[in-house]
């Protein structure tokens, strides 16, 4: 195994809530209130839709996708959802500092160092809104690839808190059978003073509509027994995933930078993010008119200027 390379769950597609559009030479989030499932291929017009997107819409592209049936790869909630405080370099887009509120890993002149992490509000290094919660959720959609996952990225506090709570609760109430439960991702909306009373949207994880908790747990126990009889070792899978994450200093790689720019920094004034998951859009009057295609540094510098604007959770 190559040391220093985080081995993450194989990704075969993306889940976002909205899309990214290009205006005046810069790609900006456009909020929406529905899911979009895409491949990992991006064209000039945006990310290429995944066949499952059309399938779940019943072939009707005008139908809004408000829920997605999913299963989880791992029994450990923290393996399915990795949430941490993250700060990315404004010039290169590379992860600079990643922490959990107690300890952090930070790139310095002396290499990567382990330091105390007081959290974004009390950290001088990450002050100014550059450091924020950042989470990745891997889920299984469909049955074509049982170990292949779709990734949902978000910097949305509402989504992170809700997803973390749901995963913890479902794991506890099912006796650790999280990977055997039938679940669904669901979009919810609410209004807050911070959003100026306009709707904001975040992602929740629930049981399928019409299924009771007792029925879901009964089905999960049957599935667990069937998998054990077939020789599926869930504990070994979790252990392999845990070792894979620990093999690298940072989960995000150079290949992730374009998605990070759209899914993380393009929502610097929003609570939800995912290439298409930014929870707010900037007024047109503040969109910079670049005379050339903006570089990574241009985009991050522009987005950093917007960090003090009021937040609104919505999603492209």
Tab-separated table of C-alpha atoms in Angstrom:
chain	number	residue	atom	x	y	z
A	1	UNK	CA	0.000	0.000	0.000
A	2	UNK	CA	1.372	3.450	-0.955
A	3	UNK	CA	1.900	5.474	2.200
A	4	UNK	CA	0.525	9.006	2.258
A	5	UNK	CA	-2.340	8.207	-0.102
A	6	UNK	CA	-5.744	8.098	1.547
A	7	UNK	CA	-7.737	5.139	0.263
A	8	UNK	CA	-11.305	6.397	0.082
A	9	UNK	CA	-14.505	4.593	-0.959
A	10	UNK	CA	-14.644	4.113	-4.757
A	11	UNK	CA	-16.825	6.879	-6.214
A	12	UNK	CA	-18.934	6.217	-9.310
A	13	UNK	CA	-21.016	9.391	-9.189
A	14	UNK	CA	-21.988	12.560	-7.375
A	15	UNK	CA	-25.091	13.801	-5.583
A	16	UNK	CA	-25.707	17.534	-5.521
A	17	UNK	CA	-28.605	19.860	-4.830
A	18	UNK	CA	-28.565	22.231	-7.732
A	19	UNK	CA	-26.032	23.118	-10.369
A	20	UNK	CA	-23.205	25.478	-11.210
A	21	UNK	CA	-23.521	28.012	-14.026
A	22	UNK	CA	-20.900	30.218	-15.704
A	23	UNK	CA	-21.411	33.974	-15.587
A	24	UNK	CA	-18.873	36.524	-16.777
A	25	UNK	CA	-16.154	33.911	-16.925
A	26	UNK	CA	-16.592	32.506	-13.427
A	27	UNK	CA	-18.551	29.451	-12.355
A	28	UNK	CA	-21.127	30.263	-9.688
A	29	UNK	CA	-23.698	28.181	-7.795
A	30	UNK	CA	-27.339	28.388	-8.750
A	31	UNK	CA	-29.671	27.404	-5.942
A	32	UNK	CA	-32.311	24.727	-6.317
A	33	UNK	CA	-34.582	22.604	-4.149
A	34	UNK	CA	-33.938	19.191	-5.661
A	35	UNK	CA	-31.271	16.517	-5.979
A	36	UNK	CA	-29.226	15.909	-9.098
A	37	UNK	CA	-27.271	12.679	-9.592
A	38	UNK	CA	-24.331	12.996	-11.957
A	39	UNK	CA	-21.376	11.044	-13.260
A	40	UNK	CA	-17.825	12.218	-12.599
A	41	UNK	CA	-17.555	13.644	-16.113
A	42	UNK	CA	-17.919	17.386	-16.535
A	43	UNK	CA	-18.665	19.190	-19.802
A	44	UNK	CA	-18.705	22.924	-20.499
A	45	UNK	CA	-22.428	22.896	-19.777
A	46	UNK	CA	-21.942	21.142	-16.436
A	47	UNK	CA	-21.747	17.658	-14.963
A	48	UNK	CA	-23.060	14.806	-17.094
A	49	UNK	CA	-26.255	13.353	-15.552
A	50	UNK	CA	-26.082	9.766	-14.313
A	51	UNK	CA	-28.607	7.282	-15.768
A	52	UNK	CA	-29.960	6.792	-12.240
A	53	UNK	CA	-31.035	10.438	-12.217
A	54	UNK	CA	-33.436	9.891	-15.121
A	55	UNK	CA	-34.534	6.540	-13.684
A	56	UNK	CA	-35.500	8.009	-10.309
A	57	UNK	CA	-37.412	10.781	-12.060
A	58	UNK	CA	-39.411	8.167	-13.943
A	59	UNK	CA	-38.137	9.506	-17.247
A	60	UNK	CA	-39.710	12.911	-16.597
A	61	UNK	CA	-36.941	15.535	-16.463
A	62	UNK	CA	-39.425	18.126	-15.239
A	63	UNK	CA	-40.129	16.057	-12.121
A	64	UNK	CA	-38.158	17.296	-9.120
A	65	UNK	CA	-36.076	14.731	-7.286
A	66	UNK	CA	-36.690	15.350	-3.582
A	67	UNK	CA	-35.553	11.957	-2.239
A	68	UNK	CA	-33.088	9.229	-3.186
A	69	UNK	CA	-33.221	5.639	-1.871
A	70	UNK	CA	-29.793	4.762	-0.463
A	71	UNK	CA	-27.866	2.229	1.560
A	72	UNK	CA	-24.656	2.738	3.513
A	73	UNK	CA	-21.344	0.994	2.969
A	74	UNK	CA	-20.210	0.882	6.573
A	75	UNK	CA	-21.585	0.052	9.999
A	76	UNK	CA	-19.516	2.821	11.616
A	77	UNK	CA	-21.285	6.195	11.198
A	78	UNK	CA	-17.969	8.083	11.060
A	79	UNK	CA	-16.827	6.086	8.045
A	80	UNK	CA	-19.923	6.977	6.041
A	81	UNK	CA	-19.807	10.679	6.954
A	82	UNK	CA	-16.442	12.334	7.475
A	83	UNK	CA	-16.905	15.813	8.909
A	84	UNK	CA	-14.103	18.142	9.946
A	85	UNK	CA	-13.002	21.758	9.977
A	86	UNK	CA	-11.130	22.466	6.756
A	87	UNK	CA	-9.116	25.331	5.305
A	88	UNK	CA	-7.931	25.292	1.702
A	89	UNK	CA	-5.096	27.309	0.186
A	90	UNK	CA	-6.474	30.325	-1.708
A	91	UNK	CA	-3.822	29.994	-4.428
A	92	UNK	CA	-3.641	26.276	-5.144
A	93	UNK	CA	-6.867	24.915	-3.694
A	94	UNK	CA	-4.894	22.297	-1.727
A	95	UNK	CA	-6.023	21.401	1.822
A	96	UNK	CA	-3.865	23.327	4.295
A	97	UNK	CA	-5.391	22.587	7.695
A	98	UNK	CA	-7.879	19.918	8.752
A	99	UNK	CA	-9.069	19.557	12.341
A	100	UNK	CA	-11.778	18.159	14.568
A	101	UNK	CA	-11.972	20.890	17.218
A	102	UNK	CA	-9.257	19.253	19.332
A	103	UNK	CA	-6.363	18.361	17.033
A	104	UNK	CA	-5.518	19.387	13.471
A	105	UNK	CA	-3.072	18.480	10.707
A	106	UNK	CA	-1.587	21.615	9.133
A	107	UNK	CA	0.869	22.152	6.298
A	108	UNK	CA	3.731	24.381	7.512
A	109	UNK	CA	7.256	25.243	6.394
A	110	UNK	CA	8.370	22.219	8.400
A	111	UNK	CA	5.936	19.868	6.697
A	112	UNK	CA	2.642	18.611	8.080
A	113	UNK	CA	2.397	19.186	11.826
A	114	UNK	CA	-0.066	17.980	14.462
A	115	UNK	CA	-1.386	21.008	16.375
A	116	UNK	CA	-4.191	21.972	18.713
A	117	UNK	CA	-7.484	22.849	17.006
A	118	UNK	CA	-9.680	25.356	18.871
A	119	UNK	CA	-12.261	25.495	16.050
A	120	UNK	CA	-12.873	28.237	13.435
A	121	UNK	CA	-14.210	30.840	15.850
A	122	UNK	CA	-11.170	30.807	18.125
A	123	UNK	CA	-8.411	30.007	15.632
A	124	UNK	CA	-6.196	32.889	14.475
A	125	UNK	CA	-4.919	30.832	11.535
A	126	UNK	CA	-8.403	30.197	10.148
A	127	UNK	CA	-10.034	33.492	11.061
A	128	UNK	CA	-12.144	35.432	8.587
A	129	UNK	CA	-14.382	32.570	7.546
A	130	UNK	CA	-11.714	30.686	5.589
A	131	UNK	CA	-12.015	27.635	7.865
A	132	UNK	CA	-15.398	25.957	8.049
A	133	UNK	CA	-17.087	22.598	8.576
A	134	UNK	CA	-16.718	20.360	5.531
A	135	UNK	CA	-18.247	16.902	5.164
A	136	UNK	CA	-18.382	14.080	2.667
A	137	UNK	CA	-21.087	11.431	2.700
A	138	UNK	CA	-20.744	8.230	0.672
A	139	UNK	CA	-23.889	6.247	-0.098
A	140	UNK	CA	-24.860	3.340	-2.344
A	141	UNK	CA	-27.569	4.092	-4.904
A	142	UNK	CA	-29.015	1.232	-6.943
A	143	UNK	CA	-27.645	-2.298	-7.034
A	144	UNK	CA	-25.197	-2.263	-9.947
A	145	UNK	CA	-22.105	-1.842	-7.752
A	146	UNK	CA	-22.431	-2.805	-4.096
A	147	UNK	CA	-19.038	-1.337	-3.165
A	148	UNK	CA	-19.239	1.677	-5.477
A	149	UNK	CA	-20.635	4.852	-3.945
A	150	UNK	CA	-22.037	8.270	-4.772
A	151	UNK	CA	-20.522	11.178	-2.884
A	152	UNK	CA	-22.367	14.156	-1.441
A	153	UNK	CA	-20.169	17.044	-0.303
A	154	UNK	CA	-21.400	19.843	1.941
A	155	UNK	CA	-20.264	22.728	4.098
A	156	UNK	CA	-23.819	23.223	5.311
A	157	UNK	CA	-24.125	23.250	9.082
A	158	UNK	CA	-27.753	22.072	8.937
A	159	UNK	CA	-26.901	19.150	6.658
A	160	UNK	CA	-23.814	18.117	8.618
A	161	UNK	CA	-25.536	18.256	11.995
A	162	UNK	CA	-28.655	16.453	10.746
A	163	UNK	CA	-26.795	13.713	8.879
A	164	UNK	CA	-24.413	13.092	11.787
A	165	UNK	CA	-27.293	12.828	14.244
A	166	UNK	CA	-29.316	10.504	12.007
A	167	UNK	CA	-26.375	8.180	11.410
A	168	UNK	CA	-25.632	7.999	15.126
A	169	UNK	CA	-29.279	7.367	16.039
A	170	UNK	CA	-29.915	4.754	13.347
A	171	UNK	CA	-26.740	2.924	14.325
A	172	UNK	CA	-27.714	2.899	17.997
A	173	UNK	CA	-31.342	1.899	17.582
A	174	UNK	CA	-30.536	-0.887	15.094
A	175	UNK	CA	-27.796	-2.408	17.215
A	176	UNK	CA	-25.017	-1.458	14.796
A	177	UNK	CA	-26.792	-2.615	11.623
A	178	UNK	CA	-26.386	0.697	9.814
A	179	UNK	CA	-25.115	-0.948	6.632
A	180	UNK	CA	-28.182	-3.203	6.477
A	181	UNK	CA	-30.847	-0.498	6.719
A	182	UNK	CA	-32.850	0.767	3.762
A	183	UNK	CA	-32.717	4.564	3.961
A	184	UNK	CA	-33.304	7.633	1.832
A	185	UNK	CA	-31.695	11.023	1.402
A	186	UNK	CA	-34.332	13.704	1.617
A	187	UNK	CA	-34.342	17.450	1.064
A	188	UNK	CA	-35.883	19.569	3.760
A	189	UNK	CA	-36.474	23.301	3.862
A	190	UNK	CA	-36.836	25.960	6.510
A	191	UNK	CA	-36.531	29.712	6.978
A	192	UNK	CA	-34.337	31.594	9.428
A	193	UNK	CA	-33.556	35.164	10.330
A	194	UNK	CA	-30.116	34.735	8.808
A	195	UNK	CA	-31.669	33.682	5.502
A	196	UNK	CA	-33.912	36.774	5.585
A	197	UNK	CA	-36.933	34.461	5.879
A	198	UNK	CA	-36.341	32.991	2.423
A	199	UNK	CA	-36.394	29.174	2.160
A	200	UNK	CA	-33.126	27.364	2.771
A	201	UNK	CA	-32.611	23.701	1.958
A	202	UNK	CA	-30.560	20.987	3.608
A	203	UNK	CA	-30.200	17.215	3.395
A	204	UNK	CA	-31.661	14.695	5.824
A	205	UNK	CA	-31.370	10.905	6.092
A	206	UNK	CA	-34.607	9.073	6.862
A	207	UNK	CA	-36.377	5.759	6.568
A	208	UNK	CA	-38.235	5.148	3.306
A	209	UNK	CA	-41.685	6.717	3.205
A	210	UNK	CA	-44.285	4.422	4.737
A	211	UNK	CA	-41.744	2.278	6.628
A	212	UNK	CA	-41.842	2.165	10.416
A	213	UNK	CA	-38.725	1.931	12.553
A	214	UNK	CA	-39.717	-1.551	13.734
A	215	UNK	CA	-40.169	-2.759	10.156
A	216	UNK	CA	-36.851	-1.256	9.072
A	217	UNK	CA	-34.933	-2.912	11.914
A	218	UNK	CA	-36.619	-6.265	11.278
A	219	UNK	CA	-35.615	-6.092	7.615
A	220	UNK	CA	-32.082	-5.054	8.585
A	221	UNK	CA	-31.716	-8.067	10.885
A	222	UNK	CA	-32.881	-10.400	8.135
A	223	UNK	CA	-30.445	-8.831	5.681
A	224	UNK	CA	-27.617	-9.049	8.208
A	225	UNK	CA	-28.268	-12.743	8.798
A	226	UNK	CA	-28.427	-13.413	5.076
A	227	UNK	CA	-25.156	-11.585	4.473
A	228	UNK	CA	-23.415	-13.443	7.284
A	229	UNK	CA	-24.559	-16.756	5.868
A	230	UNK	CA	-23.176	-15.693	2.499
A	231	UNK	CA	-19.819	-14.891	4.102
A	232	UNK	CA	-19.949	-11.082	4.000
A	233	UNK	CA	-17.647	-9.719	6.718
A	234	UNK	CA	-18.880	-6.222	7.557
A	235	UNK	CA	-16.412	-5.766	10.418
A	236	UNK	CA	-13.499	-6.487	8.078
A	237	UNK	CA	-14.848	-4.020	5.508
A	238	UNK	CA	-15.086	-1.298	8.155
A	239	UNK	CA	-11.555	-2.080	9.324
A	240	UNK	CA	-10.233	-1.874	5.760
A	241	UNK	CA	-11.945	1.476	5.227
A	242	UNK	CA	-10.637	2.843	8.523
A	243	UNK	CA	-7.088	1.837	7.599
A	244	UNK	CA	-7.514	3.362	4.145
A	245	UNK	CA	-8.578	6.747	5.502
A	246	UNK	CA	-5.717	6.697	8.004
A	247	UNK	CA	-3.161	5.948	5.261
A	248	UNK	CA	-3.191	9.572	4.060
A	249	UNK	CA	-2.745	12.906	5.812
A	250	UNK	CA	-5.614	14.505	3.872
A	251	UNK	CA	-8.578	12.863	2.196
A	252	UNK	CA	-8.866	15.326	-0.701
A	253	UNK	CA	-6.331	15.038	-3.526
A	254	UNK	CA	-5.182	17.282	-6.376
A	255	UNK	CA	-7.874	15.722	-8.573
A	256	UNK	CA	-10.515	16.939	-6.134
A	257	UNK	CA	-9.523	20.613	-6.449
A	258	UNK	CA	-11.987	21.578	-9.239
A	259	UNK	CA	-14.873	20.045	-7.284
A	260	UNK	CA	-13.680	21.712	-4.081
A	261	UNK	CA	-13.684	25.119	-5.764
A	262	UNK	CA	-17.287	24.665	-6.835
A	263	UNK	CA	-18.575	22.618	-3.932
A	264	UNK	CA	-16.687	24.166	-1.027
A	265	UNK	CA	-15.537	27.691	-1.751
A	266	UNK	CA	-18.339	28.635	-4.104
A	267	UNK	CA	-20.606	28.223	-1.096
A	268	UNK	CA	-18.398	30.271	1.242
A	269	UNK	CA	-21.443	32.380	1.974
A	270	UNK	CA	-23.743	29.389	2.260
A	271	UNK	CA	-24.484	26.559	4.584
A	272	UNK	CA	-24.933	23.828	1.998
A	273	UNK	CA	-22.399	23.025	-0.623
A	274	UNK	CA	-21.890	20.468	-3.266
A	275	UNK	CA	-21.079	21.196	-6.846
A	276	UNK	CA	-24.380	22.367	-7.110
A	277	UNK	CA	-24.661	22.317	-3.355
A	278	UNK	CA	-23.970	25.953	-2.582
A	279	UNK	CA	-26.683	27.310	-0.408
A	280	UNK	CA	-26.635	30.842	-1.609
A	281	UNK	CA	-25.972	32.849	-4.705
A	282	UNK	CA	-24.276	36.222	-4.962
A	283	UNK	CA	-26.128	39.229	-6.374
A	284	UNK	CA	-25.267	39.730	-10.047
A	285	UNK	CA	-23.892	43.195	-9.381
A	286	UNK	CA	-21.043	41.643	-7.378
A	287	UNK	CA	-20.005	39.105	-9.995
A	288	UNK	CA	-16.512	40.042	-11.237
A	289	UNK	CA	-16.140	40.657	-14.953
A	290	UNK	CA	-12.983	38.762	-15.792
A	291	UNK	CA	-11.374	39.484	-19.155
A	292	UNK	CA	-9.856	36.002	-19.105
A	293	UNK	CA	-10.792	32.634	-17.688
A	294	UNK	CA	-10.131	32.999	-13.936
A	295	UNK	CA	-7.411	30.926	-12.341
A	296	UNK	CA	-7.798	28.933	-9.143
A	297	UNK	CA	-6.327	31.902	-7.274
A	298	UNK	CA	-8.743	34.340	-8.941
A	299	UNK	CA	-11.750	32.286	-7.964
A	300	UNK	CA	-10.630	31.713	-4.387
A	301	UNK	CA	-9.665	35.374	-3.911
A	302	UNK	CA	-13.065	36.482	-5.198
A	303	UNK	CA	-14.893	33.959	-3.047
A	304	UNK	CA	-12.884	34.986	0.010
A	305	UNK	CA	-14.103	38.565	-0.481
A	306	UNK	CA	-17.661	37.299	-0.113
A	307	UNK	CA	-17.103	35.457	3.155
A	308	UNK	CA	-18.568	38.180	5.374
A	309	UNK	CA	-21.852	38.408	3.453
A	310	UNK	CA	-25.069	37.139	5.145
A	311	UNK	CA	-25.541	33.421	4.601
A	312	UNK	CA	-28.488	31.758	2.957
A	313	UNK	CA	-28.848	28.029	2.705
A	314	UNK	CA	-30.025	27.046	-0.697
A	315	UNK	CA	-28.341	24.991	-3.261
A	316	UNK	CA	-27.268	25.104	-6.769
